[in-house]
CSV table of C-alpha atoms in Angstrom, one decimal:
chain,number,residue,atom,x,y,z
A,1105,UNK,CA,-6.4,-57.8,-205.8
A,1106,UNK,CA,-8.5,-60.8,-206.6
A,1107,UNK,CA,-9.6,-61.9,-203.0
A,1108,UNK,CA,-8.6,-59.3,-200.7
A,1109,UNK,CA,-9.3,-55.3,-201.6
A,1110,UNK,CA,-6.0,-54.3,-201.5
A,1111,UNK,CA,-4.3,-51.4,-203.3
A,1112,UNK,CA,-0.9,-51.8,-204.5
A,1113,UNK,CA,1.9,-50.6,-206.2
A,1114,UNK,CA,5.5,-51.5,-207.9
A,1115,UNK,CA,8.5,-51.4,-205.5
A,1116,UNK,CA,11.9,-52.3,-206.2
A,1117,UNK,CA,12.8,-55.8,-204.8
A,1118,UNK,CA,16.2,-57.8,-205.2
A,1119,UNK,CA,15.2,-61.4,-205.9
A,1120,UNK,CA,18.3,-64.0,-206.4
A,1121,UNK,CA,20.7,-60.7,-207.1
A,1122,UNK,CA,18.6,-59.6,-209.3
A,1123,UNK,CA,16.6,-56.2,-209.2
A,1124,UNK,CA,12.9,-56.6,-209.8
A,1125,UNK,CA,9.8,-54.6,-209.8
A,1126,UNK,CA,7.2,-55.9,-207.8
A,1127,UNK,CA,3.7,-55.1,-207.3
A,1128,UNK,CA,3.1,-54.7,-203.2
A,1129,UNK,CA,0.4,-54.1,-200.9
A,1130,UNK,CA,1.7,-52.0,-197.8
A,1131,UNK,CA,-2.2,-52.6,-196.8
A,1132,UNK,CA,-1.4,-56.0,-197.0
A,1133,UNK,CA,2.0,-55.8,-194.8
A,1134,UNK,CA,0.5,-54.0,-192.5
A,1135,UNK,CA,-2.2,-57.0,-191.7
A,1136,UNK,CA,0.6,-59.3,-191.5
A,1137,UNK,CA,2.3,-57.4,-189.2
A,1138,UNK,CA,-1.0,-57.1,-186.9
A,1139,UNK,CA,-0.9,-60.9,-187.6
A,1140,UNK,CA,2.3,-61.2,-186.0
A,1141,UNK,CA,1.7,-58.4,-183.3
A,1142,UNK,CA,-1.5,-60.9,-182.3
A,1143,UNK,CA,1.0,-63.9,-182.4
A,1144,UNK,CA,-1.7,-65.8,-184.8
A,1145,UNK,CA,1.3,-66.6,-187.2
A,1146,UNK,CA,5.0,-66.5,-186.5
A,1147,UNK,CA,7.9,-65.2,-188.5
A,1148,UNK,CA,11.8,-66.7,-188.7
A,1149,UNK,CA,14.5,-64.4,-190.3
A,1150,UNK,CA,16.7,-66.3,-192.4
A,1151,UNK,CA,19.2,-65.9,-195.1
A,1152,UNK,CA,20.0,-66.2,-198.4
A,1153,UNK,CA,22.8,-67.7,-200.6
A,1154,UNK,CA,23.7,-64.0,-201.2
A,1155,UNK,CA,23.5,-63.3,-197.7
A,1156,UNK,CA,20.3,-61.1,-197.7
A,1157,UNK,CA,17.8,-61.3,-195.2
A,1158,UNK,CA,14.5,-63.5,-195.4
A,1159,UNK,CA,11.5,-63.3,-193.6
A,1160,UNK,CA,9.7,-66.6,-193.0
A,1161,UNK,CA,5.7,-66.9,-192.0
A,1162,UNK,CA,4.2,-69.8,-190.3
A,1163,UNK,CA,1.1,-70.0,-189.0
A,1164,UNK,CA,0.6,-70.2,-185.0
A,1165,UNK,CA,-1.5,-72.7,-182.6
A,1166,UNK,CA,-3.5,-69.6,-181.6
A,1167,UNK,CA,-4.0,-68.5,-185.5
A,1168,UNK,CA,-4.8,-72.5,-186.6
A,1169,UNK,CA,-7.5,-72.4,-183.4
A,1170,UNK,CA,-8.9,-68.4,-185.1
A,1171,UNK,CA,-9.1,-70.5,-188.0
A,1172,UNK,CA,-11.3,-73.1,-187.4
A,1173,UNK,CA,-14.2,-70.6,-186.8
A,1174,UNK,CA,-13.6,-68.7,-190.1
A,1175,UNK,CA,-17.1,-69.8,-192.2
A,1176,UNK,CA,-16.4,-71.7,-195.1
A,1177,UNK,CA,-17.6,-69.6,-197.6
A,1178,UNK,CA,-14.9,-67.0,-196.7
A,1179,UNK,CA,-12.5,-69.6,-197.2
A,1180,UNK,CA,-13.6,-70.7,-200.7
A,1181,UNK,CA,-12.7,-67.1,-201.5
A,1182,UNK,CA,-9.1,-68.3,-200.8
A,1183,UNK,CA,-9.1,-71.8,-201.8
A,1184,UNK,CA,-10.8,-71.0,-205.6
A,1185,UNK,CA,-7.2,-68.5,-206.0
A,1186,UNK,CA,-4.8,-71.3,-203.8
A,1187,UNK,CA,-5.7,-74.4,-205.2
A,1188,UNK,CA,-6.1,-75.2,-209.2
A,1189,UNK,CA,-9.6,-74.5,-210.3
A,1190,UNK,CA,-11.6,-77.9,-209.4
A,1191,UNK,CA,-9.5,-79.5,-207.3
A,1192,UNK,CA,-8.0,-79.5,-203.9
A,1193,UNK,CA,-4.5,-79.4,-205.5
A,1194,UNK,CA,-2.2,-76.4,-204.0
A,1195,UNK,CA,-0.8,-74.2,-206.3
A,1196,UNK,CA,2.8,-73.5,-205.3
A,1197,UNK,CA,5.1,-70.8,-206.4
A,1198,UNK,CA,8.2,-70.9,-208.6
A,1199,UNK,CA,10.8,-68.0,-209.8
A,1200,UNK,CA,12.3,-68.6,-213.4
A,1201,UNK,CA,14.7,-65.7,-213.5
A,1202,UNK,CA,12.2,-63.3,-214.7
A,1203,UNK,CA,9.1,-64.1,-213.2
A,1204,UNK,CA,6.9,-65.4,-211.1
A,1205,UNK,CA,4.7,-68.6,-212.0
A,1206,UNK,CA,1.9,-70.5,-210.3
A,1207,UNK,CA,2.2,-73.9,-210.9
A,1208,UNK,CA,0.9,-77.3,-209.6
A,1209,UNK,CA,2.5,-80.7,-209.3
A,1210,UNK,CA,0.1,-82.2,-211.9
A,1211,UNK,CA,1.5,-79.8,-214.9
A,1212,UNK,CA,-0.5,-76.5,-214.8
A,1213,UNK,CA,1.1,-74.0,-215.0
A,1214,UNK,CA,-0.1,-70.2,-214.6
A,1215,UNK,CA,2.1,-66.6,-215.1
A,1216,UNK,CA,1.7,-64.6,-212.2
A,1217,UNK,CA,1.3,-60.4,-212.8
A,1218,UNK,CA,3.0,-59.5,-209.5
A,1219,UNK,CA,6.0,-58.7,-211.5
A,1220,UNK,CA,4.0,-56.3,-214.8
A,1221,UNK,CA,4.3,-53.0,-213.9
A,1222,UNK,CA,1.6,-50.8,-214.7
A,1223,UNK,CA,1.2,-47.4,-217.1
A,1224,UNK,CA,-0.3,-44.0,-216.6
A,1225,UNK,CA,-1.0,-41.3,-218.7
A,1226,UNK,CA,1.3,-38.3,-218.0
A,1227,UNK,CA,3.0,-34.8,-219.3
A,1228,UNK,CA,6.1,-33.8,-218.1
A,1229,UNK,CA,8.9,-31.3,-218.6
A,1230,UNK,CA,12.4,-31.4,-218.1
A,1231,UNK,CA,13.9,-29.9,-214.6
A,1232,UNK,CA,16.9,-29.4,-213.6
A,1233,UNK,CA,17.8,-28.0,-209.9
A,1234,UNK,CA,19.0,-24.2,-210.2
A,1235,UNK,CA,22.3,-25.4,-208.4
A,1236,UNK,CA,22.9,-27.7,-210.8
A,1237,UNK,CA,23.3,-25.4,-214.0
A,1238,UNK,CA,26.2,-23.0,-215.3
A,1239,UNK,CA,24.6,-20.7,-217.9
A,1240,UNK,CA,22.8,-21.9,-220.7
A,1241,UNK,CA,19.3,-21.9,-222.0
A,1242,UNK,CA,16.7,-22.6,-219.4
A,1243,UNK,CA,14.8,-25.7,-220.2
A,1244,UNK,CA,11.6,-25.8,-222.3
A,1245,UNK,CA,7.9,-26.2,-220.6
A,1246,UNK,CA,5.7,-28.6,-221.8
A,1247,UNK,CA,2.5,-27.3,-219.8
A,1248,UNK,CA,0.8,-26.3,-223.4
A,1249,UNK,CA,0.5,-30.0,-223.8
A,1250,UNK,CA,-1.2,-30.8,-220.1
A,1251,UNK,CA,-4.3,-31.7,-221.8
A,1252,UNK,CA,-3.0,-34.1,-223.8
A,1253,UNK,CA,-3.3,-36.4,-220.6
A,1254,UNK,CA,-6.4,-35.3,-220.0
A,1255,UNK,CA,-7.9,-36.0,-223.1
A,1256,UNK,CA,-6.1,-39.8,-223.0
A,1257,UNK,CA,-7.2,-40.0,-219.5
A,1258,UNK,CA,-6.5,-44.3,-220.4
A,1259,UNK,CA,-4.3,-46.6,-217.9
A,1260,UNK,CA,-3.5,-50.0,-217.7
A,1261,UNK,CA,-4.0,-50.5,-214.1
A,1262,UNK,CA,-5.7,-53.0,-213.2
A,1263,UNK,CA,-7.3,-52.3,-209.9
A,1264,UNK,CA,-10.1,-49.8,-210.8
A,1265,UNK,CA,-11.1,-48.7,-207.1
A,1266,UNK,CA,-7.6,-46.8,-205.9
A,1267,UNK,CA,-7.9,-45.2,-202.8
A,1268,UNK,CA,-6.5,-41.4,-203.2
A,1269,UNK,CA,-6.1,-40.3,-200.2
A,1270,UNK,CA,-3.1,-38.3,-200.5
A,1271,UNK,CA,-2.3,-36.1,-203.5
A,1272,UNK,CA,0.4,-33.4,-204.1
A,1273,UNK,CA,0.9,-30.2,-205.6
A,1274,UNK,CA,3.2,-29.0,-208.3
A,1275,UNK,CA,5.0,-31.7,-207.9
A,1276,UNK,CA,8.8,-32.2,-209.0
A,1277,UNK,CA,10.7,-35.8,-209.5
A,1278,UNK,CA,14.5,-36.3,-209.2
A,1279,UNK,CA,15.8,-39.6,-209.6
A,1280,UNK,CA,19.4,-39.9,-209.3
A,1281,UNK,CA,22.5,-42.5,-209.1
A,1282,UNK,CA,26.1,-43.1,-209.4
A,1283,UNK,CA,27.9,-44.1,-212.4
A,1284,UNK,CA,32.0,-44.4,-212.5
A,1285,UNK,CA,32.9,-41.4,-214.3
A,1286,UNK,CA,36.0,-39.0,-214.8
A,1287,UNK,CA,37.5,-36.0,-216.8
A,1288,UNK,CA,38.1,-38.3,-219.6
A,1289,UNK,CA,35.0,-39.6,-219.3
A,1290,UNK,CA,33.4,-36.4,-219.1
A,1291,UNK,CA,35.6,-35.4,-222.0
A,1292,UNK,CA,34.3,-38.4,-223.9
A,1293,UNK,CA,30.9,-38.0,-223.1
A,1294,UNK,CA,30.8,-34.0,-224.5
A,1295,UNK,CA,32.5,-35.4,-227.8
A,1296,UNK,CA,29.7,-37.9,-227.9
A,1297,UNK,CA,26.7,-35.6,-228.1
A,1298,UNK,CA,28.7,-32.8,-230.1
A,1299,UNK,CA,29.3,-30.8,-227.4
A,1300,UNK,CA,31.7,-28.9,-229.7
A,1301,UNK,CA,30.4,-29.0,-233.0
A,1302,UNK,CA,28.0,-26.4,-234.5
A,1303,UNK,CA,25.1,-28.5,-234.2
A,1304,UNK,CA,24.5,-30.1,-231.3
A,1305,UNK,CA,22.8,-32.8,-229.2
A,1306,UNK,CA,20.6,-34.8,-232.0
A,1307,UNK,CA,19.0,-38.5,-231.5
A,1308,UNK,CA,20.3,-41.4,-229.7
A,1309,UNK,CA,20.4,-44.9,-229.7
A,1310,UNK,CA,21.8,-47.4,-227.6
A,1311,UNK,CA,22.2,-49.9,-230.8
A,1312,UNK,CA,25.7,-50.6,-231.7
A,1313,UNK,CA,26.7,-50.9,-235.5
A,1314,UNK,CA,28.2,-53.9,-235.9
A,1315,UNK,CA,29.4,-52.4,-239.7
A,1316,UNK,CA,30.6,-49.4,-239.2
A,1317,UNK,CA,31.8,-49.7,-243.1
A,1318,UNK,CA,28.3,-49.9,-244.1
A,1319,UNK,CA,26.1,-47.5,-246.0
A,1320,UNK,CA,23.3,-48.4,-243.5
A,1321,UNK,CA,22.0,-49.1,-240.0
A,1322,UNK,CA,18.3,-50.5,-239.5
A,1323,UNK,CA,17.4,-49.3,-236.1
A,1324,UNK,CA,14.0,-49.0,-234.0
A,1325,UNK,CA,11.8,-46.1,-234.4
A,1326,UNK,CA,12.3,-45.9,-230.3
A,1327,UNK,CA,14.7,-42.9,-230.2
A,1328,UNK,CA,15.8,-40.2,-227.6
A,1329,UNK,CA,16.5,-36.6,-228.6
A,1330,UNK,CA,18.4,-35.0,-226.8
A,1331,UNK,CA,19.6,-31.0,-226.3
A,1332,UNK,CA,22.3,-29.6,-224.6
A,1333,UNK,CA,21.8,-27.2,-222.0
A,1334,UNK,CA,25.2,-26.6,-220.4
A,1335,UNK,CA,28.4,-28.6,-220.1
A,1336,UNK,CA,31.8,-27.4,-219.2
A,1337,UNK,CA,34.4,-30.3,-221.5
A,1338,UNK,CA,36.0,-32.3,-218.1
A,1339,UNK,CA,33.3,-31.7,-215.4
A,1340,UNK,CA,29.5,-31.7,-215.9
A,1341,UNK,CA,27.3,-31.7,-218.8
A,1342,UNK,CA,23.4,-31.4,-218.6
A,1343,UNK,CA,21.2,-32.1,-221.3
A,1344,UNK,CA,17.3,-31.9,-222.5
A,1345,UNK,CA,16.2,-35.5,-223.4
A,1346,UNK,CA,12.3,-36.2,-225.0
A,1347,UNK,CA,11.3,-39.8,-225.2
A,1348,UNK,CA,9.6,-41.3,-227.7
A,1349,UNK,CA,9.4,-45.2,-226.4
A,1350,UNK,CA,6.4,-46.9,-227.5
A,1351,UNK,CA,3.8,-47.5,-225.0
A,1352,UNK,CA,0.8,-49.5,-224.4
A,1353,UNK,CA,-2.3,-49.0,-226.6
A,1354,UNK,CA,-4.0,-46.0,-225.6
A,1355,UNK,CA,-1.6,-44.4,-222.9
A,1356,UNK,CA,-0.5,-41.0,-223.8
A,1357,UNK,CA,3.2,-40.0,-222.5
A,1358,UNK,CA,4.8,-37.1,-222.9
A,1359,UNK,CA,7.9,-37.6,-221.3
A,1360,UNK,CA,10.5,-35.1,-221.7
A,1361,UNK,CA,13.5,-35.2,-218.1
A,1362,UNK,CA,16.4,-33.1,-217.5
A,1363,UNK,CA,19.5,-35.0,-217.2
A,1364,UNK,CA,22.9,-33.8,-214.8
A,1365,UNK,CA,25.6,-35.5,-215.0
A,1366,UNK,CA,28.9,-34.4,-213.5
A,1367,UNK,CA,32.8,-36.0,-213.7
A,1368,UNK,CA,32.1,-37.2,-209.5
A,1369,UNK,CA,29.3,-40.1,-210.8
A,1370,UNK,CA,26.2,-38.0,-209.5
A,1371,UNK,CA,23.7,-38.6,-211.8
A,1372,UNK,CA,20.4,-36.9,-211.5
A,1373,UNK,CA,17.4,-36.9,-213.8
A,1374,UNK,CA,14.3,-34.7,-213.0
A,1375,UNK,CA,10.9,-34.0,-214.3
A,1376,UNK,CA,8.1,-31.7,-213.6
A,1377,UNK,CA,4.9,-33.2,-214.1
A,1378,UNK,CA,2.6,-31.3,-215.8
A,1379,UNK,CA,-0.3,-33.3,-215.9
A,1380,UNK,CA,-0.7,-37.2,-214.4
A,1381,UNK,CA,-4.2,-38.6,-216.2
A,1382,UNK,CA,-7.0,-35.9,-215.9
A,1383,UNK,CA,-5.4,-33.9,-213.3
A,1384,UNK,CA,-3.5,-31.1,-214.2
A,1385,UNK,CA,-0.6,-29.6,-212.3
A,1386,UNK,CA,-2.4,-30.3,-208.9
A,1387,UNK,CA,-4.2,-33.5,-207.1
A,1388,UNK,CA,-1.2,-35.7,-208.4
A,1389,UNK,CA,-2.4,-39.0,-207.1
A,1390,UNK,CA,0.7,-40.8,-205.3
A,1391,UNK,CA,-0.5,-43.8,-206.9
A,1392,UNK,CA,-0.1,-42.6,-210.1
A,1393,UNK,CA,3.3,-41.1,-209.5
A,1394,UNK,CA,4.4,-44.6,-208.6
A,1395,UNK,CA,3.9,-45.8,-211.5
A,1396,UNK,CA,5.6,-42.4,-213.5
A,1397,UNK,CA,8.2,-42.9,-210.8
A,1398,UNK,CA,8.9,-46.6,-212.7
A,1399,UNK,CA,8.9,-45.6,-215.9
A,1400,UNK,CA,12.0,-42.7,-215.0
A,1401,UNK,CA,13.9,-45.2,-213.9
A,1402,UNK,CA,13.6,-47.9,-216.5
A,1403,UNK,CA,13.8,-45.2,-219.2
A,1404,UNK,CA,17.0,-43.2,-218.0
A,1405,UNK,CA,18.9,-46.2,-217.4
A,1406,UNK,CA,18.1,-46.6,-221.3
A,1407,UNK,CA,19.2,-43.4,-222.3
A,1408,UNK,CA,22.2,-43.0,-220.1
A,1409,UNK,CA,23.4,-46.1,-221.3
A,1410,UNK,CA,23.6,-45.0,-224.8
A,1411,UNK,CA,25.9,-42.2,-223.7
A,1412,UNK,CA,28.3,-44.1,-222.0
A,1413,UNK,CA,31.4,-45.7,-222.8
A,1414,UNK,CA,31.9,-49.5,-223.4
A,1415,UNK,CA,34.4,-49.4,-220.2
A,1416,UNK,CA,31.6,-47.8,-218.1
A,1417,UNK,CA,29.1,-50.1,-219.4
A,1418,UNK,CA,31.3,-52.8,-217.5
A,1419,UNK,CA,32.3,-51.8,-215.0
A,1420,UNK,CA,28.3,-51.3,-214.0
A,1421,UNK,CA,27.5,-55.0,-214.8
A,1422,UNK,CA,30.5,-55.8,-212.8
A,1423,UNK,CA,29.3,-53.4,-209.8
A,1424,UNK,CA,25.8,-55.0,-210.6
A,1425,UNK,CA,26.5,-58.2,-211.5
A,1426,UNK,CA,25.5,-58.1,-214.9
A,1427,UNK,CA,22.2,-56.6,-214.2
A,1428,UNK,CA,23.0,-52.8,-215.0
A,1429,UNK,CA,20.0,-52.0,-216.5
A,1430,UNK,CA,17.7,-53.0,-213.9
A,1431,UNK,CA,19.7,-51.1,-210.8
A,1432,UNK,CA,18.8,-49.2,-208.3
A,1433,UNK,CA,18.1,-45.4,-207.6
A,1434,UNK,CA,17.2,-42.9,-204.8
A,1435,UNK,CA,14.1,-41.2,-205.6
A,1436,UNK,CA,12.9,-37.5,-204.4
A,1437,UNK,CA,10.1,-36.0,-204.2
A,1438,UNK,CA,9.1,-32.1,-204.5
A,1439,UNK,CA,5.8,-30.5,-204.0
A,1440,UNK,CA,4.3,-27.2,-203.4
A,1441,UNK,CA,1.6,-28.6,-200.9
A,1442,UNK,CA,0.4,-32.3,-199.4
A,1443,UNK,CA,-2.9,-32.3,-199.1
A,1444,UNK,CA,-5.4,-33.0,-196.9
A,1445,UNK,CA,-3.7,-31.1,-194.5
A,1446,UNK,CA,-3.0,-32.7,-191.3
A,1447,UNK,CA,-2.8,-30.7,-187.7
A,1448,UNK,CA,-0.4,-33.7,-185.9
A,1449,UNK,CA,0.3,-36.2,-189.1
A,1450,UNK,CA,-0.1,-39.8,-188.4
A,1451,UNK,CA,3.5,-40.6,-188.8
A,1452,UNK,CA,3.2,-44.7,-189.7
A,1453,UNK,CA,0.4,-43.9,-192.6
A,1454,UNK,CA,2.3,-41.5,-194.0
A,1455,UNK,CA,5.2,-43.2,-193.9
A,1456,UNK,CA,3.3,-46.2,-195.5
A,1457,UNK,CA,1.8,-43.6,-198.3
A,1458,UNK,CA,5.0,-42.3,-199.3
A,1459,UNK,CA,7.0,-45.0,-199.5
A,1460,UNK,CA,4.4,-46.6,-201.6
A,1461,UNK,CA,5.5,-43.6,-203.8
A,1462,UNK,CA,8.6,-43.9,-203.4
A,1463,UNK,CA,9.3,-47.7,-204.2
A,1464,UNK,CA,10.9,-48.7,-200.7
């Protein structure tokens, strides 16, 4: 943060039906809510066109009368980001449909980063829950390649100073959803990755080809391979995908995830981290697995969404309202040990540290 040392991370928001990645500060929420529990600003609870709930701030007599003996170089800490640079003219905030800009009513015009989701270095291997598989191969370990990470050890996040207070252990991710399926589907879905042929699984794209007639298909170097596992033809299928999206310069992921899918619509994808920027296996900073956390969701919707059919496809813009690849999914979290260890845990800043994590 610019003004006020705050650490932050991305958490799912829906803004004007659409779902959007936000950078938050549950430091920051909690001041406002000591704020409001001092009644120096009040709140009103309003809502939107699509009925969602919206929480209004004002500021109170009692916080305007706390004001006035606030020194004025503390303000001019918050006037030099509120107001455009040189002037006593407010900058006011306006949503385009994709982000967030600062703008005054003399022109200016600045792009806000709240909505720029940050990258870590990481190594992970596919996981799958033992429940969840019928046979097959197990899945392949990428902890030879831990120090890949280490070596990287590069980030794009911009606040340098993150307070680790929490870190976890052998830590597993499962991210999972629903998405309409059947036996058909299911049926569909094996034929698609060559379930039955003699060699399996192979890359995937989501790119459809628009001439099929054709003797060739230009297509990004951006491509998922996957593996199959295990699959029965009408009611589950689970499969071995590796990544291989481009990333920012210098940020080293090796992202490999284990994908279930059964003919019900539960849809899990899980990952065991192997390494998270210099740390290796243990001391996985929560901050850094919200940001890991982010990428599994963004990236699975991408590779899902190649497998499915066109009437699936659909029927998830419709459920989402044309915004299927940005929708929501329930996180989980497993780890061998929390540490520090706590004899009678703080409930509200652990709360406030996992679901930080977490993206609630």
């Amino acid at each position: 943060m610019q003004v006020f040392d705050y650490d932050y991370a991305p958490t799912s928001q829906l803004i004007l039906n659409r779902r959007v990645w936000v950078n938050v500060s549950h430091e920051g929420q909690s001041d406002v809510e000591f704020l409001r529990e001092e009644e120096l600003i009040c709140a009103l609870h309003v809502s939107s066109r699509s009925y969602k709930p919206v929480l209004c701030y004002q500021i109170s007599d009692r916080g305007r009368e706390l004001v006035r003996h606030i020194s004025r170089r503390e303000k001019s800490v918050v006037d030099n980001f509120a107001h455009l640079r040189g002037s006593r003219e407010l900058l006011k905030i306006a949503w385009d449909g994709d982000s967030y800009w600062l703008q005054s009513s003399s022109g200016y015009r600045r792009k806000s980063t709240v909505t720029e989701t940050e990258d870590v270095s990481y190594v992970s291997s596919a996981y799958i829950p033992q429940c969840l598989r019928y046979g097959g191969r197990p899945t392949i370990s990428n902890a030879h390649r831990a120090h890949e990470s280490g070596i990287a050890a590069c980030d794009n996040i911009r606040d340098h100073d993150l307070d680790q207070i929490i870190t976890l252990n052998s830590v597993s991710v499962i991210v999972a959803e629903y998405i309409p399926f059947g036996a058909n589907q299911m049926v569909q879905l094996n034929n698609n990755v060559g379930a039955n042929e003699l060699i399996q699984g192979g890359l995937v794209s989501p790119v459809i080809d628009d001439d099929a007639a054709g003797m060739t298909v230009d297509l990004s170097p951006e491509l998922t391979s996957v593996e199959l596992l295990d699959y029965t033809l009408t009611n589950h299928l689970n499969l071995e995908a590796s990544i291989n999206f481009a990333e920012s310069p210098g940020v080293v992921q090796v992202e490999t995830f284990g994908i279930s899918l059964n003919a019900e619509g539960t849809c899990f994808y899980g990952m065991q981290i192997e390494a998270a920027m210099e740390k290796i296996k243990d001391q996985i900073s929560l901050d850094h697995l919200a940001r890991i956390l982010v990428d599994v969701q963004q990236d699975s919707s991408a590779i899902v969404d190649s497998l499915l059919t066109q009437y699936q496809r659909n029927l998830l813009n419709l459920i989402y309202t044309g915004d299927a690849p940005n929708r929501n999914k329930v996180n989980l979290l497993i780890a061998n040990e929390i540490t520090p260890h706590f004899s009678s845990p703080p409930l509200i800043p652990l709360y406030r540290t996992f679901s930080r994590a977490c993206g609630f």
